[in-house]
Coordinates of C-alpha atoms and ligand atoms in Angstrom, one line a residue:
A149 CA 30.7 76.0 78.6
K150 CA 33.0 78.0 76.4
R151 CA 31.4 81.2 77.4
R152 CA 31.3 80.4 81.1
A153 CA 35.0 79.9 81.6
P154 CA 36.1 83.6 81.1
N155 CA 33.1 84.8 83.1
S156 CA 33.9 82.7 86.1
Y157 CA 37.6 83.7 85.8
Q158 CA 36.6 87.3 85.9
F159 CA 34.4 86.7 88.9
F160 CA 37.2 84.9 90.6
G161 CA 39.5 87.8 89.8
T162 CA 37.1 90.4 91.2
E163 CA 36.6 88.3 94.3
M164 CA 40.4 88.0 94.8
N165 CA 40.7 91.7 94.4
A166 CA 38.1 92.4 97.0
Q167 CA 39.8 90.1 99.4
L168 CA 43.2 91.7 98.8
Q169 CA 41.7 95.1 99.1
E170 CA 40.1 94.2 102.5
R171 CA 43.3 92.8 103.8
L172 CA 45.2 95.9 102.7
V173 CA 42.7 98.2 104.5
L174 CA 42.9 96.0 107.6
E175 CA 46.6 96.0 107.7
T176 CA 46.8 99.7 107.3
Q177 CA 44.2 100.4 110.0
L178 CA 45.9 97.8 112.3
R179 CA 49.1 99.8 112.1
Y180 CA 47.4 102.7 113.9
A181 CA 45.1 100.7 116.2
L182 CA 47.4 100.9 119.2
E183 CA 48.2 104.6 119.1
R184 CA 44.6 105.5 118.3
N185 CA 43.4 103.5 121.3
E186 CA 41.2 101.2 119.3
L187 CA 42.2 98.1 121.2
Q188 CA 40.6 96.9 124.3
L189 CA 40.7 93.8 126.5
H190 CA 37.7 91.8 127.5
Y191 CA 38.0 89.3 130.3
Q192 CA 36.3 85.9 130.6
P193 CA 36.2 84.4 134.1
R194 CA 37.5 80.9 134.9
V195 CA 35.5 79.3 137.6
D196 CA 36.4 76.5 140.0
A197 CA 34.1 73.6 139.0
N198 CA 33.4 72.6 142.5
S199 CA 33.1 75.8 144.5
G200 CA 31.8 78.1 141.8
K201 CA 34.4 80.7 142.8
I202 CA 36.1 82.8 140.2
L203 CA 39.8 81.9 140.1
G204 CA 40.9 84.1 137.3
A205 CA 40.1 85.5 133.9
E206 CA 41.4 85.2 130.4
A207 CA 42.2 88.4 128.6
L208 CA 40.8 88.5 125.1
I209 CA 41.6 91.3 122.7
R210 CA 39.0 93.4 121.0
W211 CA 39.4 95.8 118.1
Q212 CA 36.9 98.4 117.2
N213 CA 37.8 100.5 114.2
P214 CA 35.8 103.5 112.9
Q215 CA 36.0 102.4 109.3
L216 CA 35.9 98.6 109.7
G217 CA 33.7 98.3 112.8
F218 CA 34.4 95.3 115.1
V219 CA 37.1 93.1 113.8
S220 CA 37.4 89.6 115.3
P221 CA 40.8 88.6 116.7
V222 CA 40.5 85.4 114.7
K223 CA 40.9 87.7 111.7
F224 CA 43.5 90.3 112.8
I225 CA 45.8 88.3 115.1
P226 CA 47.1 86.1 112.2
I227 CA 47.8 89.3 110.2
A228 CA 49.5 90.9 113.2
E229 CA 51.6 87.7 113.5
A230 CA 52.5 87.9 109.8
N231 CA 53.6 91.5 109.8
G232 CA 55.2 91.6 113.2
L233 CA 52.7 94.0 114.8
I234 CA 51.9 91.2 117.3
I235 CA 55.1 92.2 119.2
P236 CA 53.9 95.7 120.3
I237 CA 50.3 94.5 120.5
G238 CA 51.3 91.5 122.5
E239 CA 53.3 93.7 124.9
W240 CA 50.3 96.0 125.3
V241 CA 48.0 93.0 126.1
L242 CA 50.4 91.8 128.7
R243 CA 50.8 95.2 130.3
T244 CA 47.1 96.0 130.2
A245 CA 46.0 92.7 131.6
C246 CA 48.6 92.9 134.5
N247 CA 47.6 96.4 135.2
Q248 CA 43.9 95.4 135.4
N249 CA 44.8 92.6 137.8
R250 CA 46.7 95.1 140.0
L251 CA 43.5 97.2 140.1
W252 CA 41.4 94.2 141.1
K253 CA 44.0 93.5 143.9
E254 CA 43.9 97.1 145.0
A255 CA 40.1 96.9 145.1
G256 CA 40.5 94.2 147.8
L257 CA 39.3 91.3 145.7
P258 CA 40.8 87.8 146.4
P259 CA 43.9 87.0 144.3
L260 CA 43.1 86.2 140.7
R261 CA 45.2 84.8 138.0
V262 CA 44.9 86.7 134.7
A263 CA 45.6 84.6 131.6
V264 CA 47.2 86.1 128.5
N265 CA 47.5 84.4 125.1
L266 CA 50.9 84.3 123.6
S267 CA 51.6 84.1 119.9
A268 CA 54.4 82.3 118.1
R269 CA 56.3 85.5 117.3
Q270 CA 56.2 86.5 121.0
L271 CA 57.7 83.2 122.1
A272 CA 60.4 83.7 119.5
Q273 CA 61.2 87.2 120.6
P274 CA 64.6 87.2 122.4
N275 CA 63.6 89.3 125.4
L276 CA 60.2 87.8 126.3
V277 CA 61.2 86.5 129.7
D278 CA 62.7 89.8 130.7
L279 CA 59.7 91.6 129.4
V280 CA 57.3 89.5 131.5
A281 CA 59.5 90.0 134.6
Q282 CA 59.6 93.8 133.9
I283 CA 55.8 94.1 133.5
L284 CA 55.2 92.1 136.7
A285 CA 57.6 94.4 138.6
E286 CA 56.0 97.5 137.1
T287 CA 52.5 96.4 138.1
N288 CA 53.5 95.1 141.5
L289 CA 52.3 91.6 140.8
S290 CA 53.7 88.3 141.8
V291 CA 54.3 85.4 139.4
D292 CA 51.2 83.7 140.9
D293 CA 49.0 86.5 139.4
L294 CA 49.8 85.6 135.8
E295 CA 49.1 82.7 133.5
L296 CA 50.3 82.4 130.0
E297 CA 48.5 80.4 127.3
V298 CA 50.3 78.8 124.4
T299 CA 49.1 76.3 121.8
E300 CA 50.7 73.1 120.6
S301 CA 51.0 74.4 117.1
L302 CA 52.8 77.5 118.4
I303 CA 55.3 75.4 120.3
M304 CA 55.8 73.0 117.4
E305 CA 56.9 75.9 115.1
N306 CA 60.2 75.8 116.9
V307 CA 60.1 73.1 119.5
E308 CA 63.5 73.3 121.1
H309 CA 63.5 77.1 121.4
S310 CA 59.9 77.2 122.7
I311 CA 60.6 74.6 125.3
K312 CA 63.6 76.6 126.5
V313 CA 61.6 79.8 126.8
L314 CA 58.7 78.1 128.5
Q315 CA 61.1 76.4 130.9
E316 CA 62.5 79.8 131.9
L317 CA 59.0 81.2 132.5
H318 CA 58.0 78.1 134.4
E319 CA 61.1 78.3 136.6
M320 CA 60.2 82.0 137.3
G321 CA 57.0 80.5 138.7
I322 CA 54.5 81.6 136.0
T323 CA 51.6 79.2 135.4
L324 CA 51.6 77.9 131.8
A325 CA 48.5 76.5 130.1
L326 CA 48.4 74.5 126.9
D327 CA 45.5 76.0 125.0
D328 CA 43.2 74.3 122.4
F329 CA 44.4 70.9 123.5
G330 CA 43.4 68.1 121.2
T331 CA 43.4 70.2 118.0
G332 CA 47.1 70.1 117.3
F333 CA 49.2 67.3 116.0
S334 CA 52.0 67.0 118.5
S335 CA 52.7 63.6 119.9
L336 CA 52.2 62.6 123.5
N337 CA 56.0 62.2 123.5
Y338 CA 56.3 66.0 123.2
L339 CA 53.6 66.7 125.7
R340 CA 55.7 65.1 128.4
R341 CA 58.5 67.6 127.5
F342 CA 56.4 70.7 127.7
P343 CA 56.8 72.5 131.1
I344 CA 53.1 73.1 131.5
D345 CA 50.7 73.2 134.4
I346 CA 47.3 73.2 132.8
L347 CA 45.6 71.6 129.8
K348 CA 42.7 73.5 128.3
I349 CA 40.3 71.2 126.4
D350 CA 39.3 72.9 123.2
R351 CA 35.8 74.0 122.9
S352 CA 35.2 72.0 119.7
F353 CA 35.2 68.9 122.0
V354 CA 33.2 70.5 124.8
N355 CA 30.6 71.6 122.3
N356 CA 29.2 68.1 121.7
V357 CA 30.4 66.4 124.8
V358 CA 26.8 65.4 125.9
V359 CA 25.5 64.5 122.4
N360 CA 28.4 63.0 120.6
Q361 CA 30.1 59.8 121.8
E362 CA 33.3 60.4 120.0
D363 CA 33.7 63.9 121.5
A364 CA 32.9 62.5 124.9
A365 CA 35.5 59.8 124.4
V366 CA 38.2 62.3 123.4
T367 CA 37.3 64.6 126.3
N368 CA 37.5 61.7 128.8
T369 CA 40.8 60.7 127.4
I370 CA 42.2 64.2 127.7
I371 CA 41.0 64.4 131.3
N372 CA 42.6 61.1 132.2
L373 CA 45.8 62.0 130.5
A374 CA 46.0 65.3 132.3
K375 CA 45.5 63.5 135.6
D376 CA 48.2 60.9 134.8
L377 CA 50.5 63.8 134.0
N378 CA 49.5 65.7 137.2
L379 CA 48.2 68.6 135.2
H380 CA 45.3 70.8 136.1
I381 CA 42.4 70.7 133.6
T382 CA 40.3 73.6 132.3
A383 CA 37.4 73.2 129.9
E384 CA 36.7 76.1 127.6
G385 CA 33.5 76.9 125.7
V386 CA 31.2 75.5 128.3
E387 CA 27.7 76.8 127.3
T388 CA 25.2 74.6 129.1
Q389 CA 24.4 73.2 132.5
E390 CA 24.6 69.7 131.0
Q391 CA 28.1 70.3 129.7
F392 CA 29.1 71.8 133.0
E393 CA 27.8 68.8 135.1
Y394 CA 29.3 66.3 132.7
L395 CA 32.8 67.9 132.9
K396 CA 32.6 68.4 136.7
I397 CA 31.7 64.7 137.2
K398 CA 34.5 63.6 135.0
G399 CA 37.0 65.6 137.1
C400 CA 37.5 68.9 135.3
D401 CA 39.0 71.4 137.7
E402 CA 38.0 74.7 136.1
I403 CA 35.4 75.8 133.6
Q404 CA 35.3 78.7 131.3
G405 CA 32.5 79.6 128.9
Y406 CA 29.2 81.4 128.2
Y407 CA 27.4 79.2 130.8
F408 CA 29.2 81.2 133.4
S409 CA 30.0 84.4 131.6
K410 CA 30.9 85.8 128.2
P411 CA 34.1 87.8 127.9
L412 CA 33.2 91.2 129.2
P413 CA 34.8 94.6 129.6
S414 CA 36.7 95.1 132.8
S415 CA 34.0 97.2 134.5
A416 CA 31.5 94.4 134.1
I417 CA 33.9 91.8 135.3
T418 CA 34.8 93.9 138.3
E419 CA 31.1 93.8 139.3
L420 CA 30.9 90.1 138.7
L421 CA 34.0 89.6 140.9
Q422 CA 32.6 91.6 143.7
K423 CA 29.3 89.6 143.7
N424 CA 31.2 86.3 143.5
H425 CA 33.4 87.3 146.4
Q426 CA 30.5 88.2 148.6
S427 CA 28.4 85.1 147.8
Ligands
LIG285 P1 41.2 81.2 122.4 O1 42.4 81.6 123.1 O2 40.9 79.7 122.2 O3 40.0 81.9 123.2 C1 38.7 81.4 123.4 C2 37.7 81.9 122.4 O4 36.5 81.2 122.6 C3 37.4 83.4 122.6 O5 37.1 83.9 121.3 C4 36.1 83.4 123.4 O6 35.4 84.6 123.3 C5 35.4 82.2 122.9 N1 34.5 81.6 123.8 C6 34.6 81.6 125.2 N2 33.6 80.9 125.7 C7 32.8 80.5 124.7 C8 31.6 79.7 124.7 O7 31.0 79.3 125.7 N3 31.1 79.5 123.4 C9 31.7 79.9 122.3 N4 31.1 79.6 121.1 N5 32.8 80.6 122.3 C10 33.4 80.9 123.5 P2 37.7 85.3 120.8 O8 37.7 86.3 121.9 O9 37.0 85.6 119.5 O10 39.2 85.0 120.5 C11 39.5 84.1 119.5 C12 41.0 83.7 119.5 O11 41.8 84.9 119.2 C13 41.5 83.2 120.8 O12 41.1 81.9 120.9 C14 43.0 83.5 120.7 O13 43.6 82.4 119.9 C15 43.0 84.7 119.8 N6 43.3 85.9 120.8 C16 42.4 86.6 121.4 N7 43.0 87.6 122.2 C17 44.3 87.4 122.0 C18 45.5 88.1 122.4 O14 45.5 89.0 123.2 N8 46.7 87.6 121.9 C19 46.8 86.6 121.1 N9 48.0 86.2 120.6 N10 45.7 85.9 120.6 C20 44.5 86.3 121.0
LIG286 CA1 43.3 81.1 125.1
LIG287 CA1 41.4 78.1 123.7
LIG288 CA1 40.1 77.8 120.7

């Protein structure tokens, strides 16, 4: 045992080093990602549970770097949050998504709502409401064409300020969705105060909704809660027909997930939209 301690310490040290090293490379590369055009948006359709019509799509960021390959947003968004890069990146996401929606409109497709994820830093930035208004004006879109997704934990970072900003966006007429619902810790008391239109059931519940009684119970509770509060309900991460049928019967309004479509580049989504429109 005496000999193992220093060894494992050394191993731990090397491991730490490798992790720091990776993070450093990631941060450095991320600084240039925007100007080098390494970022892209994919879109995942949100479908009306009853009619099967595509009502909108969520914009999801993708980063392909020559040195690092594909880096998941789960990995780089928190880093961008920490070093502030999320501000220019977030602005790029908003503008790109709105611009894409304008192109869909110009192609003669029925009106769609494009959903953009907001991060905590963006919600804290002083000019967010003006920025959103400006981008809508630039892209010739109306407030009905945009949806913003926020999470409970994001709102809870600075409750009073967040509610104030969300209220302004809501008064403008922008649709607000509470993302990953059920995974945060905010009390129902707060939920009443959030000026939101949509609850998105987190995919961790949807995952096992047909096989696990507890997850089904949580999902049913969320759906009933949303109905009592007059909120629209979207289920994310729907992968199978069984999950889809279950959620539809329980009264989910919209579904999003691999069952209908993975997030895809804009060209592929445009094709899908055209087919969906004709059918
Ligand atoms: P999210 O907002 O909860 O997005 C849903 C995630 O679930 C996406 O992962 C999507 O690809 C994945 N997903 C959708 N349907 C299914 C399904 O049926 N099965 C499974 N297993 N997964 C499904 P993705 O694209 O890797 O994004 C991960 C997270 O990164 C997002 O979670 C969001 O929190 C963040 N993110 C992505 N794009 C942006 C962005 O532009 N801005 C900000 N602030 N965050 C972003
Ligand atoms: Ca989301
Ligand atoms: Ca989500
Ligand atoms: Ca999620």
